[in-house]
Tab-separated table of N, CA, C and O in Angstrom:
chain	number	residue	atom	x	y	z
Y	914	UNK	N	-1.139	-9.573	11.688
Y	914	UNK	CA	-2.111	-8.526	11.828
Y	914	UNK	C	-3.213	-8.938	12.791
Y	914	UNK	O	-3.614	-8.150	13.638
Y	915	UNK	N	-3.668	-10.148	12.614
Y	915	UNK	CA	-4.731	-10.600	13.499
Y	915	UNK	C	-4.218	-10.802	14.919
Y	915	UNK	O	-4.942	-10.562	15.888
Y	916	UNK	N	-2.966	-11.206	15.055
Y	916	UNK	CA	-2.377	-11.342	16.383
Y	916	UNK	C	-2.271	-9.999	17.082
Y	916	UNK	O	-2.556	-9.871	18.275
Y	917	UNK	N	-1.851	-8.973	16.348
Y	917	UNK	CA	-1.772	-7.635	16.901
Y	917	UNK	C	-3.139	-7.110	17.295
Y	917	UNK	O	-3.296	-6.437	18.310
Y	918	UNK	N	-4.123	-7.439	16.505
Y	918	UNK	CA	-5.501	-7.035	16.796
Y	918	UNK	C	-5.961	-7.661	18.124
Y	918	UNK	O	-6.589	-7.001	18.950
Y	919	UNK	N	-5.623	-8.914	18.319
Y	919	UNK	CA	-5.999	-9.591	19.560
Y	919	UNK	C	-5.249	-8.998	20.750
Y	919	UNK	O	-5.820	-8.841	21.835
Y	920	UNK	N	-3.971	-8.644	20.569
Y	920	UNK	CA	-3.207	-8.020	21.652
Y	920	UNK	C	-3.836	-6.702	22.091
Y	920	UNK	O	-3.953	-6.421	23.287
Y	921	UNK	N	-4.231	-5.880	21.136
Y	921	UNK	CA	-4.874	-4.602	21.460
Y	921	UNK	C	-6.167	-4.847	22.226
Y	921	UNK	O	-6.467	-4.159	23.206
Y	922	UNK	N	-6.911	-5.855	21.802
Y	922	UNK	CA	-8.174	-6.169	22.477
Y	922	UNK	C	-7.914	-6.629	23.915
Y	922	UNK	O	-8.599	-6.210	24.849
Y	923	UNK	N	-6.908	-7.489	24.107
Y	923	UNK	CA	-6.620	-8.029	25.428
Y	923	UNK	C	-6.036	-6.987	26.380
Y	923	UNK	O	-6.400	-6.933	27.545
Y	924	UNK	N	-5.096	-6.168	25.887
Y	924	UNK	CA	-4.388	-5.252	26.777
Y	924	UNK	C	-5.027	-3.874	26.888
Y	924	UNK	O	-4.935	-3.234	27.926
Y	925	UNK	N	-5.635	-3.385	25.834
Y	925	UNK	CA	-6.202	-2.037	25.863
Y	925	UNK	C	-7.723	-2.035	25.884
Y	925	UNK	O	-8.336	-0.976	25.952
Y	926	UNK	N	-8.322	-3.222	25.774
Y	926	UNK	CA	-9.776	-3.358	25.748
Y	926	UNK	C	-10.405	-2.458	24.679
Y	926	UNK	O	-11.414	-1.806	24.898
Y	927	UNK	N	-9.748	-2.416	23.524
Y	927	UNK	CA	-10.268	-1.651	22.390
Y	927	UNK	C	-10.382	-2.574	21.186
Y	927	UNK	O	-9.520	-3.418	20.954
Y	928	UNK	N	-11.437	-2.408	20.448
Y	928	UNK	CA	-11.656	-3.207	19.238
Y	928	UNK	C	-11.006	-2.491	18.060
Y	928	UNK	O	-11.229	-1.302	17.846
Y	929	UNK	N	-10.191	-3.177	17.316
Y	929	UNK	CA	-9.518	-2.608	16.141
Y	929	UNK	C	-9.837	-3.453	14.924
Y	929	UNK	O	-10.199	-4.617	15.036
Y	930	UNK	N	-9.713	-2.849	13.755
Y	930	UNK	CA	-9.937	-3.583	12.510
Y	930	UNK	C	-8.642	-3.641	11.712
Y	930	UNK	O	-7.722	-2.858	11.943
Y	931	UNK	N	-8.572	-4.569	10.791
Y	931	UNK	CA	-7.424	-4.720	9.902
Y	931	UNK	C	-7.936	-4.613	8.476
Y	931	UNK	O	-8.917	-5.261	8.115
Y	932	UNK	N	-7.299	-3.771	7.678
Y	932	UNK	CA	-7.679	-3.626	6.275
Y	932	UNK	C	-6.443	-3.855	5.410
Y	932	UNK	O	-5.382	-3.296	5.680
Y	933	UNK	N	-6.574	-4.695	4.428
Y	933	UNK	CA	-5.470	-4.950	3.506
Y	933	UNK	C	-5.912	-4.618	2.082
Y	933	UNK	O	-7.105	-4.626	1.772
Y	934	UNK	N	-4.937	-4.313	1.250
Y	934	UNK	CA	-5.193	-4.045	-0.162
Y	934	UNK	C	-4.164	-4.802	-0.983
Y	934	UNK	O	-3.069	-5.091	-0.499
Y	935	UNK	N	-4.477	-5.120	-2.233
Y	935	UNK	CA	-3.488	-5.798	-3.073
Y	935	UNK	C	-2.302	-4.881	-3.372
Y	935	UNK	O	-2.447	-3.654	-3.389
Y	936	UNK	N	-1.141	-5.479	-3.586
Y	936	UNK	CA	0.033	-4.704	-3.976
Y	936	UNK	C	-0.131	-4.195	-5.399
Y	936	UNK	O	-0.726	-4.866	-6.249
Y	937	UNK	N	0.413	-3.004	-5.660
Y	937	UNK	CA	0.440	-2.510	-7.037
Y	937	UNK	C	1.512	-3.263	-7.805
Y	937	UNK	O	2.576	-3.565	-7.275
Y	938	UNK	N	1.253	-3.558	-9.041
Y	938	UNK	CA	2.228	-4.201	-9.923
Y	938	UNK	C	2.237	-3.441	-11.242
Y	938	UNK	O	1.215	-2.903	-11.667
Y	939	UNK	N	3.413	-3.377	-11.878
Y	939	UNK	CA	3.476	-2.689	-13.160
Y	939	UNK	C	2.864	-3.558	-14.256
Y	939	UNK	O	2.386	-4.661	-14.000
Y	940	UNK	N	2.870	-3.067	-15.474
Y	940	UNK	CA	2.196	-3.782	-16.564
Y	940	UNK	C	2.837	-5.130	-16.876
Y	940	UNK	O	2.195	-6.005	-17.440
Y	941	UNK	N	4.118	-5.312	-16.487
Y	941	UNK	CA	4.764	-6.607	-16.726
Y	941	UNK	C	4.522	-7.586	-15.582
Y	941	UNK	O	4.967	-8.727	-15.637
Y	942	UNK	N	3.836	-7.125	-14.512
Y	942	UNK	CA	3.513	-7.998	-13.401
Y	942	UNK	C	4.463	-7.906	-12.227
Y	942	UNK	O	4.259	-8.555	-11.210
Y	943	UNK	N	5.544	-7.107	-12.352
Y	943	UNK	CA	6.479	-6.932	-11.242
Y	943	UNK	C	5.865	-5.993	-10.212
Y	943	UNK	O	5.278	-4.983	-10.565
Y	944	UNK	N	6.027	-6.340	-8.910
Y	944	UNK	CA	5.468	-5.480	-7.870
Y	944	UNK	C	6.198	-4.142	-7.836
Y	944	UNK	O	7.345	-4.032	-8.253
Y	945	UNK	N	5.513	-3.127	-7.367
Y	945	UNK	CA	6.118	-1.816	-7.215
Y	945	UNK	C	6.638	-1.731	-5.791
Y	945	UNK	O	5.882	-1.870	-4.830
Y	946	UNK	N	7.959	-1.543	-5.637
Y	946	UNK	CA	8.551	-1.487	-4.305
Y	946	UNK	C	10.049	-1.305	-4.352
Y	946	UNK	O	10.659	-1.210	-5.428
Y	947	UNK	N	10.676	-1.273	-3.164
Y	947	UNK	CA	12.114	-1.036	-3.057
Y	947	UNK	C	12.928	-2.121	-3.754
Y	947	UNK	O	13.925	-1.819	-4.409
Y	948	UNK	N	12.540	-3.380	-3.595
Y	948	UNK	CA	13.343	-4.458	-4.154
Y	948	UNK	C	13.364	-4.428	-5.677
Y	948	UNK	O	14.315	-4.923	-6.280
Y	949	UNK	N	12.350	-3.880	-6.292
Y	949	UNK	CA	12.303	-3.785	-7.754
Y	949	UNK	C	12.890	-2.472	-8.261
Y	949	UNK	O	13.016	-2.262	-9.454
Y	950	UNK	N	13.195	-1.555	-7.327
Y	950	UNK	CA	13.795	-0.285	-7.715
Y	950	UNK	C	12.814	0.742	-8.260
Y	950	UNK	O	13.214	1.717	-8.882
Y	951	UNK	N	11.540	0.537	-8.050
Y	951	UNK	CA	10.538	1.470	-8.571
Y	951	UNK	C	9.583	1.929	-7.469
Y	951	UNK	O	8.398	2.088	-7.683
Y	952	UNK	N	10.134	2.162	-6.274
Y	952	UNK	CA	9.323	2.513	-5.106
Y	952	UNK	C	8.678	3.895	-5.280
Y	952	UNK	O	9.251	4.788	-5.889
Y	953	UNK	N	7.465	4.011	-4.792
Y	953	UNK	CA	6.775	5.295	-4.698
Y	953	UNK	C	6.634	5.555	-3.205
Y	953	UNK	O	5.759	4.993	-2.548
Y	954	UNK	N	7.524	6.399	-2.657
Y	954	UNK	CA	7.580	6.620	-1.213
Y	954	UNK	C	6.707	7.793	-0.803
Y	954	UNK	O	6.617	8.791	-1.513
Y	955	UNK	N	6.061	7.651	0.335
Y	955	UNK	CA	5.202	8.709	0.838
Y	955	UNK	C	5.988	9.949	1.244
Y	955	UNK	O	5.441	11.034	1.311
Y	956	UNK	N	7.284	9.796	1.514
Y	956	UNK	CA	8.079	10.951	1.904
Y	956	UNK	C	8.848	11.559	0.727
Y	956	UNK	O	9.740	12.382	0.929
Y	957	UNK	N	8.518	11.171	-0.508
Y	957	UNK	CA	9.083	11.829	-1.696
Y	957	UNK	C	8.577	13.257	-1.766
Y	957	UNK	O	7.539	13.594	-1.199
Y	958	UNK	N	9.309	14.097	-2.491
Y	958	UNK	CA	8.828	15.457	-2.735
Y	958	UNK	C	7.497	15.357	-3.477
Y	958	UNK	O	7.300	14.440	-4.291
Y	959	UNK	N	6.579	16.279	-3.222
Y	959	UNK	CA	5.265	16.205	-3.869
Y	959	UNK	C	5.342	16.112	-5.394
Y	959	UNK	O	4.603	15.337	-6.006
Y	960	UNK	N	6.241	16.854	-6.012
Y	960	UNK	CA	6.337	16.809	-7.475
Y	960	UNK	C	6.873	15.460	-7.964
Y	960	UNK	O	6.470	14.962	-9.012
Y	961	UNK	N	7.770	14.833	-7.184
Y	961	UNK	CA	8.279	13.504	-7.549
Y	961	UNK	C	7.192	12.447	-7.366
Y	961	UNK	O	7.043	11.541	-8.189
Y	962	UNK	N	6.448	12.558	-6.272
Y	962	UNK	CA	5.355	11.632	-6.004
Y	962	UNK	C	4.328	11.693	-7.129
Y	962	UNK	O	3.901	10.664	-7.658
Y	963	UNK	N	3.959	12.897	-7.513
Y	963	UNK	CA	2.991	13.095	-8.598
Y	963	UNK	C	3.521	12.501	-9.905
Y	963	UNK	O	2.809	11.785	-10.604
Y	964	UNK	N	4.781	12.770	-10.218
Y	964	UNK	CA	5.378	12.275	-11.470
Y	964	UNK	C	5.405	10.750	-11.500
Y	964	UNK	O	5.095	10.138	-12.525
Y	965	UNK	N	5.764	10.134	-10.395
Y	965	UNK	CA	5.832	8.667	-10.346
Y	965	UNK	C	4.450	8.037	-10.519
Y	965	UNK	O	4.297	7.046	-11.228
Y	966	UNK	N	3.460	8.626	-9.868
Y	966	UNK	CA	2.102	8.081	-9.979
Y	966	UNK	C	1.554	8.286	-11.388
Y	966	UNK	O	0.942	7.392	-11.972
Y	967	UNK	N	1.785	9.459	-11.956
Y	967	UNK	CA	1.279	9.743	-13.298
Y	967	UNK	C	1.996	8.921	-14.365
Y	967	UNK	O	1.460	8.707	-15.443
Y	968	UNK	N	3.204	8.434	-14.064
Y	968	UNK	CA	3.947	7.609	-15.028
Y	968	UNK	C	3.403	6.183	-15.097
Y	968	UNK	O	3.702	5.448	-16.043
Y	969	UNK	N	2.606	5.785	-14.106
Y	969	UNK	CA	2.014	4.444	-14.137
Y	969	UNK	C	0.946	4.381	-15.221
Y	969	UNK	O	0.192	5.331	-15.415
Y	970	UNK	N	0.856	3.288	-15.883
Y	970	UNK	CA	-0.172	3.100	-16.900
Y	970	UNK	C	-1.534	2.858	-16.287
Y	970	UNK	O	-1.644	2.458	-15.128
Y	971	UNK	N	-2.569	3.099	-17.045
Y	971	UNK	CA	-3.927	2.876	-16.558
Y	971	UNK	C	-4.158	1.421	-16.166
Y	971	UNK	O	-4.923	1.130	-15.258
Y	972	UNK	N	-3.476	0.501	-16.841
Y	972	UNK	CA	-3.657	-0.918	-16.548
Y	972	UNK	C	-3.149	-1.291	-15.164
Y	972	UNK	O	-3.550	-2.303	-14.604
Y	973	UNK	N	-2.286	-0.469	-14.573
Y	973	UNK	CA	-1.788	-0.727	-13.220
Y	973	UNK	C	-2.843	-0.334	-12.187
Y	973	UNK	O	-3.052	-1.030	-11.201
Y	974	UNK	N	-3.526	0.761	-12.436
Y	974	UNK	CA	-4.482	1.290	-11.466
Y	974	UNK	C	-5.832	0.600	-11.591
Y	974	UNK	O	-6.456	0.235	-10.604
Y	975	UNK	N	-6.307	0.441	-12.814
Y	975	UNK	CA	-7.610	-0.172	-13.047
Y	975	UNK	C	-7.397	-1.585	-13.579
Y	975	UNK	O	-6.917	-1.765	-14.691
Y	976	UNK	N	-7.710	-2.569	-12.750
Y	976	UNK	CA	-7.547	-3.965	-13.154
Y	976	UNK	C	-8.773	-4.419	-13.927
Y	976	UNK	O	-9.899	-4.285	-13.472
Y	977	UNK	N	-8.569	-4.922	-15.106
Y	977	UNK	CA	-9.652	-5.476	-15.927
Y	977	UNK	C	-9.742	-6.965	-15.661
Y	977	UNK	O	-8.752	-7.673	-15.687
Y	978	UNK	N	-10.925	-7.444	-15.411
Y	978	UNK	CA	-11.078	-8.889	-15.167
Y	978	UNK	C	-11.921	-9.524	-16.248
Y	978	UNK	O	-12.618	-8.908	-16.979
């Protein structure tokens, strides 16, 4: 990411930023994604996307420390 940021600066003379976020994990600690078979894809039908997100427990979205 930082290498790509430097390339944009060098070749296009534009300043770019990089933002990262932690991966979502289910309540057992497994990441949410294709390899685990529980992917939430942006190109899912809206009703499927809503159902998948609503099926996640509160502990997945709100991390207690």
